């Protein structure tokens, strides 16, 4: 392929550019914002919230950027294993999962190292500019229209066109791909939404030697509290670079956390022991930053009958689900791997990428299934209910309960939480039978 253009230079765009550098002579990352070499640029507003990298996401990060874990750790990130990674359900600490590793680092730090690696690739270059629309012709996307947003060589406002064999939409939740497709005489992908009304608040603390054997602590409500955040305070903290703790609190509707530091600390003290301890012993640095996440969304390209060739979509532009489950970065990495498999199979870039969308649809389905089943347990979330929801919810409750007391069920459960396995693996007779045995022996 001669040229691929990736619209959006955040995490999904960076992964896509990495994959495309194996297949195209020229990969252009078109990014509207100045994202900054060191991760201090503007970028997506949620970048400053705590971002957990699931174990599957970490595996793919290392797959695409070998040695990056060592580089991040050398730069101050922590790598948690065994009991350093702590998951609590309804206040009860689960047994550690052998072999599970989680990286402790902020998103801007991870992303800046990924960006550095991608931009060092000989075939990849960045163009500072906003994509304004697609160029269509002969049943395919031929390229993109853009306007520059400030560069020494091309000052803001300069309009241009870029021909490409493949265009990748990585413009995040605000992607206007649907509108552009309609304008070009195509259909847009059906949008599925689930209103969840989630509030997030993140704060950073100076880290000393108060919890030397903790890298990640994560607390969520479960069946014992009826999944009620008001009864079992959800929160998480991660040891990150520059000797800091990053702490996030979450809540729905009226229980959304605010920006008042005293309220934040009071809420941390109602959470599990590690968060309580950080609230008591560590100094809060800077402001509490909030984020309101109204709804989970996904666009299902596999339901379209016709689609132009030369176009794929990745990252939040395809699916953006409840961030509490920490799936976004991992989903972007898995979609990049789907794109790689699609291109390696020799699929012509100018043809509609049905095979890519089918592969990516499987991982999006898995992420959606996990988050939607759990979100529907909230009284204020009222659908849409998927087929078989009651059974899935009942089995999910039982497996969650059993995972607190049994390491084997916990392993199966955490494989799904970390996107290593599809949620349907939890309904295998082996896992269900083990959960039933464990619960009846209580
Ligand atoms: C509060 C919150 C907490 C989260 N926590 C986690 C977590 O713990 N773990 C996890 O894995 N995920 C988490 N996520 C999800 C994660 O942030 C997203 O999945 C991820 O940012 C998606 O990356 P992306 O590249 O698809 O989109 P984005 O990061 O949104 O980037 C889109 C990029 O496209 C650019 N762009 C947009 N329009 C144009 C245009 N017209 N032309 C050129 N460029 C354009 C933007 O400037 C931006 O840089 C969280 C999300 C939220 C909201």
Short mmCIF file of C-alpha atoms and ligand atoms in Angstrom, two decimals:
data_model
loop_
_atom_site.label_atom_id
_atom_site.label_comp_id
_atom_site.label_asym_id
_atom_site.label_seq_id
_atom_site.Cartn_x
_atom_site.Cartn_y
_atom_site.Cartn_z
CA UNK A 1 0.00 0.00 0.00
CA UNK A 2 1.33 3.45 -0.88
CA UNK A 3 -0.23 5.63 1.78
CA UNK A 4 -2.44 5.21 4.85
CA UNK A 5 -3.86 8.17 6.74
CA UNK A 6 -4.84 7.81 10.39
CA UNK A 7 -7.28 10.45 11.62
CA UNK A 8 -6.51 11.11 15.31
CA UNK A 9 -3.12 10.66 16.97
CA UNK A 10 -4.20 9.47 20.41
CA UNK A 11 -3.79 5.91 21.66
CA UNK A 12 -5.93 4.09 19.06
CA UNK A 13 -4.41 6.16 16.23
CA UNK A 14 -0.90 5.41 17.49
CA UNK A 15 -1.55 1.67 17.61
CA UNK A 16 -3.06 1.78 14.11
CA UNK A 17 -0.05 3.72 12.80
CA UNK A 18 2.27 1.13 14.33
CA UNK A 19 0.40 -1.68 12.53
CA UNK A 20 0.21 0.22 9.24
CA UNK A 21 3.93 0.94 9.25
CA UNK A 22 4.34 -2.78 8.40
CA UNK A 23 2.12 -2.43 5.31
CA UNK A 24 2.30 1.12 3.88
CA UNK A 25 5.19 3.16 2.43
CA UNK A 26 3.85 6.34 4.01
CA UNK A 27 1.71 6.52 7.18
CA UNK A 28 0.33 9.96 8.02
CA UNK A 29 -1.04 10.61 11.52
CA UNK A 30 -3.40 13.57 11.17
CA UNK A 31 -3.96 15.04 14.63
CA UNK A 32 -5.83 18.23 15.42
CA UNK A 33 -4.24 18.98 18.80
CA UNK A 34 -0.70 19.55 19.90
CA UNK A 35 -0.26 16.37 21.94
CA UNK A 36 3.27 17.24 23.12
CA UNK A 37 6.28 14.91 23.10
CA UNK A 38 6.13 14.35 26.85
CA UNK A 39 2.39 13.81 27.11
CA UNK A 40 1.70 17.32 28.42
CA UNK A 41 -0.27 18.44 25.37
CA UNK A 42 -4.05 18.81 25.24
CA UNK A 43 -5.53 15.61 23.83
CA UNK A 44 -8.64 13.81 25.05
CA UNK A 45 -10.02 15.43 28.24
CA UNK A 46 -10.16 12.12 30.13
CA UNK A 47 -6.39 11.68 29.88
CA UNK A 48 -5.96 13.12 33.35
CA UNK A 49 -8.27 10.59 34.97
CA UNK A 50 -6.78 7.38 36.31
CA UNK A 51 -6.30 4.90 33.47
CA UNK A 52 -5.77 1.27 34.39
CA UNK A 53 -4.11 -0.87 31.77
CA UNK A 54 -5.65 -4.35 31.82
CA UNK A 55 -3.36 -7.34 31.59
CA UNK A 56 -4.38 -8.10 27.97
CA UNK A 57 -3.72 -4.47 27.06
CA UNK A 58 -0.29 -4.74 28.62
CA UNK A 59 0.47 -7.92 26.65
CA UNK A 60 -0.43 -6.15 23.39
CA UNK A 61 1.48 -3.00 24.37
CA UNK A 62 4.58 -5.16 24.73
CA UNK A 63 3.75 -7.05 21.53
CA UNK A 64 3.69 -3.88 19.45
CA UNK A 65 6.46 -2.08 21.31
CA UNK A 66 8.90 -4.71 22.61
CA UNK A 67 10.84 -3.59 25.66
CA UNK A 68 8.44 -0.74 26.46
CA UNK A 69 7.65 -2.16 29.93
CA UNK A 70 11.32 -1.91 30.93
CA UNK A 71 11.46 1.58 29.46
CA UNK A 72 8.40 2.68 31.43
CA UNK A 73 9.66 1.11 34.65
CA UNK A 74 13.06 2.76 34.16
CA UNK A 75 11.17 6.04 33.84
CA UNK A 76 9.40 5.55 37.17
CA UNK A 77 6.36 3.33 36.41
CA UNK A 78 5.72 0.39 38.75
CA UNK A 79 5.04 -3.17 37.67
CA UNK A 80 2.72 -4.97 40.10
CA UNK A 81 2.50 -8.75 40.40
CA UNK A 82 0.85 -11.22 42.81
CA UNK A 83 -0.32 -9.56 46.04
CA UNK A 84 0.78 -6.11 44.80
CA UNK A 85 -2.35 -6.14 42.63
CA UNK A 86 -5.36 -6.07 44.94
CA UNK A 87 -8.98 -6.44 43.91
CA UNK A 88 -11.75 -6.02 46.50
CA UNK A 89 -15.42 -6.87 46.05
CA UNK A 90 -17.85 -5.51 48.64
CA UNK A 91 -14.83 -4.74 50.83
CA UNK A 92 -13.43 -8.32 50.74
CA UNK A 93 -9.91 -8.76 49.34
CA UNK A 94 -9.66 -11.49 46.70
CA UNK A 95 -6.83 -13.98 46.47
CA UNK A 96 -4.03 -12.75 44.15
CA UNK A 97 -4.00 -14.24 40.67
CA UNK A 98 -0.63 -15.92 39.96
CA UNK A 99 1.08 -14.46 36.92
CA UNK A 100 -1.17 -11.40 36.70
CA UNK A 101 0.87 -8.24 36.08
CA UNK A 102 -0.38 -4.69 36.03
CA UNK A 103 1.53 -1.58 35.11
CA UNK A 104 1.34 1.45 37.41
CA UNK A 105 1.66 4.57 35.28
CA UNK A 106 -0.44 7.54 34.18
CA UNK A 107 -1.99 7.51 30.76
CA UNK A 108 -0.03 10.56 29.48
CA UNK A 109 3.20 8.81 30.52
CA UNK A 110 2.34 5.55 28.70
CA UNK A 111 1.01 7.42 25.69
CA UNK A 112 4.05 9.70 25.41
CA UNK A 113 6.37 6.66 25.30
CA UNK A 114 4.15 4.97 22.71
CA UNK A 115 4.11 8.17 20.66
CA UNK A 116 7.88 8.42 20.79
CA UNK A 117 8.19 4.84 19.52
CA UNK A 118 5.66 5.35 16.73
CA UNK A 119 7.16 8.62 15.54
CA UNK A 120 10.60 6.99 15.43
CA UNK A 121 9.32 4.55 12.79
CA UNK A 122 10.79 5.55 9.41
CA UNK A 123 7.49 5.42 7.50
CA UNK A 124 5.35 7.36 9.98
CA UNK A 125 4.93 11.14 10.06
CA UNK A 126 2.60 13.54 11.85
CA UNK A 127 0.53 16.26 10.24
CA UNK A 128 -1.01 18.81 12.60
CA UNK A 129 -4.49 19.28 11.19
CA UNK A 130 -8.20 18.66 11.56
CA UNK A 131 -9.87 16.16 9.25
CA UNK A 132 -12.88 17.92 7.69
CA UNK A 133 -14.29 15.17 5.48
CA UNK A 134 -13.59 12.21 3.26
CA UNK A 135 -12.85 12.08 -0.45
CA UNK A 136 -14.93 9.41 -2.19
CA UNK A 137 -14.62 7.80 -5.62
CA UNK A 138 -15.18 4.46 -7.36
CA UNK A 139 -16.89 2.83 -4.38
CA UNK A 140 -14.16 3.66 -1.93
CA UNK A 141 -12.64 6.35 0.22
CA UNK A 142 -9.83 7.98 -1.76
CA UNK A 143 -8.47 10.20 0.96
CA UNK A 144 -9.27 13.01 3.35
CA UNK A 145 -9.87 16.78 3.38
CA UNK A 146 -8.19 18.64 6.22
CA UNK A 147 -7.22 22.05 7.52
CA UNK A 148 -3.97 22.66 9.34
CA UNK A 149 -4.12 23.64 13.00
CA UNK A 150 -0.71 25.22 13.49
CA UNK A 151 2.72 24.13 12.42
CA UNK A 152 5.81 26.11 11.51
CA UNK A 153 5.70 24.81 7.93
CA UNK A 154 1.93 25.12 7.45
CA UNK A 155 0.20 27.78 9.56
CA UNK A 156 -3.36 27.29 10.83
CA UNK A 157 -6.24 27.40 8.40
CA UNK A 158 -4.44 26.06 5.36
CA UNK A 159 -6.76 23.59 3.62
CA UNK A 160 -5.53 20.51 1.86
CA UNK A 161 -6.36 17.07 0.54
CA UNK A 162 -4.47 13.88 1.13
CA UNK A 163 -4.92 10.89 -1.15
CA UNK A 164 -4.73 7.52 0.61
CA UNK A 165 -5.25 3.82 -0.05
CA UNK A 166 -6.58 3.35 3.48
CA UNK A 167 -8.12 5.87 5.89
CA UNK A 168 -8.44 4.97 9.59
CA UNK A 169 -10.94 6.78 11.80
CA UNK A 170 -9.33 7.09 15.26
CA UNK A 171 -11.07 10.37 16.16
CA UNK A 172 -12.53 9.11 19.43
CA UNK A 173 -16.08 9.60 20.69
CA UNK A 174 -16.52 12.86 18.81
CA UNK A 175 -15.79 11.24 15.43
CA UNK A 176 -17.95 12.65 12.64
CA UNK A 177 -17.49 9.62 10.41
CA UNK A 178 -21.25 8.90 10.36
CA UNK A 179 -22.05 12.38 9.00
CA UNK A 180 -19.31 12.14 6.41
CA UNK A 181 -20.51 8.73 5.24
CA UNK A 182 -24.05 10.10 4.82
CA UNK A 183 -22.70 13.07 2.88
CA UNK A 184 -20.90 10.68 0.54
CA UNK A 185 -24.12 8.73 -0.13
CA UNK A 186 -23.37 5.84 2.27
CA UNK A 187 -25.10 4.72 5.45
CA UNK A 188 -23.74 5.32 8.92
CA UNK A 189 -23.25 2.40 11.30
CA UNK A 190 -26.15 1.86 13.73
CA UNK A 191 -25.39 3.31 17.15
CA UNK A 192 -26.20 1.41 20.34
CA UNK A 193 -26.29 3.48 23.55
CA UNK A 194 -26.72 2.78 27.23
CA UNK A 195 -27.26 5.74 29.52
CA UNK A 196 -25.30 5.26 32.75
CA UNK A 197 -24.79 8.79 34.18
CA UNK A 198 -21.40 8.05 35.73
CA UNK A 199 -19.26 10.55 37.64
CA UNK A 200 -15.50 10.18 37.96
CA UNK A 201 -13.03 12.12 40.09
CA UNK A 202 -9.26 11.68 40.14
CA UNK A 203 -6.69 13.11 42.54
CA UNK A 204 -2.95 12.67 42.91
CA UNK A 205 -1.01 12.19 46.17
CA UNK A 206 2.67 12.21 47.10
CA UNK A 207 3.78 8.57 47.50
CA UNK A 208 6.18 7.60 50.27
CA UNK A 209 6.85 4.22 51.86
CA UNK A 210 3.36 3.82 53.37
CA UNK A 211 2.29 0.89 51.18
CA UNK A 212 5.45 -0.57 49.62
CA UNK A 213 3.75 -3.77 48.48
CA UNK A 214 0.78 -2.17 46.73
CA UNK A 215 0.81 -1.15 43.07
CA UNK A 216 -2.90 -1.39 42.27
CA UNK A 217 -5.87 -1.46 44.67
CA UNK A 218 -9.33 -1.65 43.16
CA UNK A 219 -12.63 -1.75 45.04
CA UNK A 220 -16.03 -2.37 43.50
CA UNK A 221 -19.49 -3.12 44.84
CA UNK A 222 -20.78 -6.64 44.18
CA UNK A 223 -23.81 -8.82 44.83
CA UNK A 224 -23.60 -8.54 48.64
CA UNK A 225 -24.30 -4.77 48.45
CA UNK A 226 -26.70 -5.16 45.51
CA UNK A 227 -24.00 -3.38 43.41
CA UNK A 228 -24.83 -0.17 45.26
CA UNK A 229 -21.96 2.34 45.29
CA UNK A 230 -23.70 4.04 48.21
CA UNK A 231 -23.24 0.87 50.29
CA UNK A 232 -19.80 -0.22 49.05
CA UNK A 233 -17.71 2.78 47.95
CA UNK A 234 -16.05 2.12 44.57
CA UNK A 235 -12.55 3.45 43.98
CA UNK A 236 -9.12 2.57 42.78
CA UNK A 237 -5.56 3.71 43.25
CA UNK A 238 -2.40 3.06 41.32
CA UNK A 239 1.26 3.74 42.15
CA UNK A 240 2.46 5.87 39.22
CA UNK A 241 5.68 7.53 38.04
CA UNK A 242 7.27 10.38 40.01
CA UNK A 243 6.45 8.75 43.36
CA UNK A 244 2.75 9.49 43.26
CA UNK A 245 -0.50 7.71 43.93
CA UNK A 246 -3.30 8.30 41.50
CA UNK A 247 -6.71 7.78 43.09
CA UNK A 248 -10.09 7.64 41.38
CA UNK A 249 -13.56 7.61 42.92
CA UNK A 250 -16.71 6.89 40.98
CA UNK A 251 -20.44 7.08 41.49
CA UNK A 252 -23.71 7.27 39.58
CA UNK A 253 -26.43 9.97 39.41
CA UNK A 254 -26.67 11.72 42.82
CA UNK A 255 -23.66 9.82 44.14
CA UNK A 256 -21.26 11.35 41.59
CA UNK A 257 -18.07 12.57 43.30
CA UNK A 258 -17.37 16.32 43.22
CA UNK A 259 -14.25 18.49 43.20
CA UNK A 260 -14.15 19.41 46.86
CA UNK A 261 -10.91 17.96 48.34
CA UNK A 262 -12.46 17.49 51.81
CA UNK A 263 -15.35 15.46 50.33
CA UNK A 264 -12.89 13.45 48.25
CA UNK A 265 -10.81 12.57 51.32
CA UNK A 266 -13.91 11.72 53.36
CA UNK A 267 -15.03 9.37 50.61
CA UNK A 268 -11.62 7.72 50.37
CA UNK A 269 -11.87 7.00 54.10
CA UNK A 270 -15.13 5.11 53.48
CA UNK A 271 -13.37 2.98 50.85
CA UNK A 272 -11.11 -0.07 51.34
CA UNK A 273 -8.00 0.04 53.58
CA UNK A 274 -5.33 1.15 51.05
CA UNK A 275 -7.37 4.17 49.91
CA UNK A 276 -8.18 5.00 53.52
CA UNK A 277 -4.49 4.87 54.37
CA UNK A 278 -3.46 7.14 51.49
CA UNK A 279 -6.12 9.67 52.55
CA UNK A 280 -4.70 9.64 56.10
CA UNK A 281 -1.00 9.61 55.37
CA UNK A 282 -0.29 11.24 52.03
CA UNK A 283 -0.34 14.82 50.77
CA UNK A 284 -2.86 15.72 48.10
CA UNK A 285 -1.13 17.35 45.11
CA UNK A 286 -3.15 19.77 42.99
CA UNK A 287 -6.86 19.72 42.26
CA UNK A 288 -9.47 16.99 42.16
CA UNK A 289 -10.45 16.59 38.48
CA UNK A 290 -13.91 15.35 37.57
CA UNK A 291 -15.42 13.81 34.46
CA UNK A 292 -19.06 13.13 33.64
CA UNK A 293 -19.61 10.06 31.44
CA UNK A 294 -23.23 10.02 30.30
CA UNK A 295 -23.48 6.90 28.21
CA UNK A 296 -21.73 3.88 26.79
CA UNK A 297 -21.86 3.71 22.99
CA UNK A 298 -20.93 1.39 20.19
CA UNK A 299 -21.24 1.54 16.45
CA UNK A 300 -21.89 -1.78 14.77
CA UNK A 301 -20.35 -1.71 11.29
CA UNK A 302 -21.12 -5.39 10.76
CA UNK A 303 -24.83 -4.54 10.47
CA UNK A 304 -24.32 -2.38 7.38
CA UNK A 305 -25.18 -3.80 3.98
CA UNK A 306 -22.79 -1.60 2.02
CA UNK A 307 -19.66 0.22 3.02
CA UNK A 308 -16.93 1.99 1.04
CA UNK A 309 -13.57 0.33 0.61
CA UNK A 310 -10.41 1.90 1.97
CA UNK A 311 -11.90 2.79 5.36
CA UNK A 312 -11.71 1.31 8.87
CA UNK A 313 -12.44 2.64 12.35
CA UNK A 314 -10.71 1.93 15.67
CA UNK A 315 -10.85 2.97 19.33
CA UNK A 316 -13.59 5.08 20.90
CA UNK A 317 -14.98 6.04 17.51
CA UNK A 318 -16.26 2.45 17.38
CA UNK A 319 -17.00 1.74 21.03
CA UNK A 320 -16.66 3.64 24.27
CA UNK A 321 -17.95 1.78 27.32
CA UNK A 322 -18.22 2.53 31.03
CA UNK A 323 -14.64 3.46 32.00
CA UNK A 324 -14.97 1.78 35.41
CA UNK A 325 -14.01 -1.49 33.71
CA UNK A 326 -10.85 0.05 32.23
CA UNK A 327 -11.27 -1.48 28.78
CA UNK A 328 -10.64 1.42 26.35
CA UNK A 329 -6.86 1.20 25.98
CA UNK A 330 -7.01 -2.58 25.71
CA UNK A 331 -9.80 -2.42 23.16
CA UNK A 332 -7.70 -0.05 21.03
CA UNK A 333 -4.76 -2.48 21.20
CA UNK A 334 -6.94 -5.48 20.33
CA UNK A 335 -8.49 -3.63 17.39
CA UNK A 336 -4.98 -2.84 16.14
CA UNK A 337 -4.22 -6.55 16.30
CA UNK A 338 -7.42 -7.24 14.31
CA UNK A 339 -6.27 -4.69 11.73
CA UNK A 340 -2.89 -6.38 11.56
CA UNK A 341 -4.48 -9.83 11.05
CA UNK A 342 -6.76 -8.37 8.36
CA UNK A 343 -3.88 -6.78 6.44
CA UNK A 344 -1.59 -9.79 6.87
CA UNK A 345 -4.28 -11.97 5.30
CA UNK A 346 -3.58 -10.00 2.10
CA UNK A 347 -6.91 -8.17 2.00
CA UNK A 348 -6.80 -5.40 -0.64
CA UNK A 349 -6.93 -1.97 1.04
CA UNK A 350 -9.41 -0.67 -1.57
CA UNK A 351 -12.07 -3.30 -0.75
CA UNK A 352 -14.67 -2.87 2.04
CA UNK A 353 -13.01 -4.11 5.24
CA UNK A 354 -15.77 -6.51 6.30
CA UNK A 355 -13.30 -9.03 7.63
CA UNK A 356 -11.67 -6.39 9.82
CA UNK A 357 -15.03 -5.22 11.19
CA UNK A 358 -16.06 -8.82 11.93
CA UNK A 359 -12.85 -9.50 13.86
CA UNK A 360 -13.04 -6.19 15.74
CA UNK A 361 -16.76 -6.81 16.40
CA UNK A 362 -15.87 -9.88 18.47
CA UNK A 363 -13.68 -7.91 20.89
CA UNK A 364 -16.14 -5.02 21.05
CA UNK A 365 -18.95 -7.51 21.81
CA UNK A 366 -16.89 -8.95 24.66
CA UNK A 367 -16.23 -5.50 26.16
CA UNK A 368 -19.85 -4.44 25.72
CA UNK A 369 -21.20 -7.65 27.21
CA UNK A 370 -19.08 -7.34 30.34
CA UNK A 371 -19.83 -3.67 30.97
CA UNK A 372 -23.51 -3.77 29.96
CA UNK A 373 -24.32 -6.81 32.13
CA UNK A 374 -22.74 -5.12 35.15
CA UNK A 375 -24.26 -1.67 34.41
CA UNK A 376 -27.75 -3.11 34.11
CA UNK A 377 -27.44 -4.21 37.74
CA UNK A 378 -27.70 -0.49 38.66
CA UNK A 379 -31.30 0.52 39.41
CA UNK A 380 -31.04 3.75 37.37
CA UNK A 381 -29.87 1.92 34.21
CA UNK A 382 -32.92 0.74 32.35
CA UNK A 383 -31.76 -1.00 29.23
CA UNK A 384 -31.54 -1.96 26.51
CA UNK A 385 -31.50 -5.48 27.98
CA UNK A 386 -29.71 -8.04 25.83
CA UNK A 387 -31.20 -11.46 25.15
CA UNK A 388 -30.51 -13.86 28.04
CA UNK A 389 -29.75 -11.00 30.43
CA UNK A 390 -31.44 -12.52 33.51
CA UNK A 391 -29.47 -15.74 33.19
CA UNK A 392 -26.20 -13.91 32.50
CA UNK A 393 -26.80 -11.67 35.52
CA UNK A 394 -27.63 -14.62 37.79
CA UNK A 395 -24.53 -16.53 36.68
CA UNK A 396 -22.43 -13.36 36.97
CA UNK A 397 -23.56 -12.81 40.57
CA UNK A 398 -22.77 -16.38 41.57
CA UNK A 399 -19.36 -16.31 39.91
CA UNK A 400 -18.51 -12.95 41.49
CA UNK A 401 -19.44 -14.33 44.93
CA UNK A 402 -17.44 -17.52 44.37
CA UNK A 403 -14.45 -15.55 43.00
CA UNK A 404 -14.03 -13.87 46.38
CA UNK A 405 -13.45 -17.22 48.10
CA UNK A 406 -12.02 -19.53 45.46
CA UNK A 407 -8.75 -18.90 43.55
CA UNK A 408 -9.77 -21.08 40.60
CA UNK A 409 -13.06 -19.28 39.98
CA UNK A 410 -11.23 -16.00 40.57
CA UNK A 411 -8.69 -16.87 37.87
CA UNK A 412 -11.51 -17.50 35.35
CA UNK A 413 -13.25 -14.28 36.45
CA UNK A 414 -10.09 -12.15 36.23
CA UNK A 415 -9.27 -13.56 32.78
CA UNK A 416 -12.54 -11.98 31.64
CA UNK A 417 -12.06 -8.74 33.58
CA UNK A 418 -8.61 -8.40 31.98
CA UNK A 419 -10.00 -9.22 28.53
CA UNK A 420 -7.86 -12.35 28.20
CA UNK A 421 -11.03 -14.41 27.68
CA UNK A 422 -14.52 -13.78 26.33
CA UNK A 423 -17.28 -13.34 29.00
CA UNK A 424 -18.97 -16.48 27.67
CA UNK A 425 -16.07 -18.51 29.15
CA UNK A 426 -17.67 -17.83 32.56
CA UNK A 427 -20.71 -19.86 31.62
CA UNK A 428 -18.69 -22.97 30.83
CA UNK A 429 -19.98 -26.00 32.80
CA UNK A 430 -16.59 -26.34 34.51
CA UNK A 431 -16.60 -22.80 35.92
CA UNK A 432 -20.30 -22.89 36.84
CA UNK A 433 -19.96 -26.26 38.58
CA UNK A 434 -16.91 -25.09 40.52
CA UNK A 435 -18.72 -21.89 41.58
CA UNK A 436 -21.77 -23.90 42.71
CA UNK A 437 -19.57 -26.29 44.74
CA UNK A 438 -17.69 -23.44 46.41
CA UNK A 439 -20.87 -21.57 47.33
CA UNK A 440 -22.68 -24.64 48.67
CA UNK A 441 -19.66 -25.47 50.89
CA UNK A 442 -19.71 -22.01 52.53
C1 LIG B 1 -13.20 9.12 32.72
C2 LIG B 1 -12.57 8.06 31.86
C3 LIG B 1 -11.72 7.12 32.43
C4 LIG B 1 -11.18 6.10 31.66
N1 LIG B 1 -10.42 5.15 32.24
C5 LIG B 1 -9.88 4.17 31.50
C6 LIG B 1 -9.06 3.16 32.09
O1 LIG B 1 -8.87 3.11 33.31
N2 LIG B 1 -8.50 2.22 31.27
C7 LIG B 1 -8.74 2.21 29.92
O2 LIG B 1 -8.21 1.34 29.24
N3 LIG B 1 -9.53 3.13 29.35
C8 LIG B 1 -10.11 4.09 30.09
N4 LIG B 1 -10.89 5.04 29.49
C9 LIG B 1 -11.15 4.95 28.03
C10 LIG B 1 -10.04 5.62 27.22
O3 LIG B 1 -9.81 6.92 27.68
C11 LIG B 1 -10.45 5.65 25.75
O4 LIG B 1 -10.90 4.38 25.39
C12 LIG B 1 -9.29 6.07 24.84
O5 LIG B 1 -8.96 7.40 25.06
C13 LIG B 1 -9.69 5.88 23.38
O6 LIG B 1 -8.65 6.33 22.58
P1 LIG B 1 -8.93 6.89 21.11
O7 LIG B 1 -7.58 7.11 20.52
O8 LIG B 1 -9.91 6.04 20.43
O9 LIG B 1 -9.70 8.27 21.32
P2 LIG B 1 -9.23 9.61 22.06
O10 LIG B 1 -8.24 9.31 23.13
O11 LIG B 1 -10.46 10.33 22.44
O12 LIG B 1 -8.47 10.44 20.92
C14 LIG B 1 -9.09 10.90 19.78
C15 LIG B 1 -8.05 11.81 19.09
O13 LIG B 1 -8.58 12.22 17.84
C16 LIG B 1 -8.29 13.59 17.65
N5 LIG B 1 -9.30 14.11 16.73
C17 LIG B 1 -10.63 14.23 16.94
N6 LIG B 1 -11.24 14.74 15.86
C18 LIG B 1 -10.27 14.95 14.93
C19 LIG B 1 -10.27 15.46 13.61
N7 LIG B 1 -11.40 15.86 13.01
N8 LIG B 1 -9.09 15.53 12.95
C20 LIG B 1 -7.92 15.13 13.55
N9 LIG B 1 -7.86 14.65 14.81
C21 LIG B 1 -9.03 14.56 15.49
C22 LIG B 1 -8.37 14.19 19.06
O14 LIG B 1 -7.68 15.41 19.14
C23 LIG B 1 -7.75 13.07 19.90
O15 LIG B 1 -6.36 13.21 20.02
C24 LIG B 1 -11.47 6.05 30.26
C25 LIG B 1 -12.32 6.98 29.69
C26 LIG B 1 -12.88 7.97 30.48
C27 LIG B 1 -13.83 8.94 29.85
#
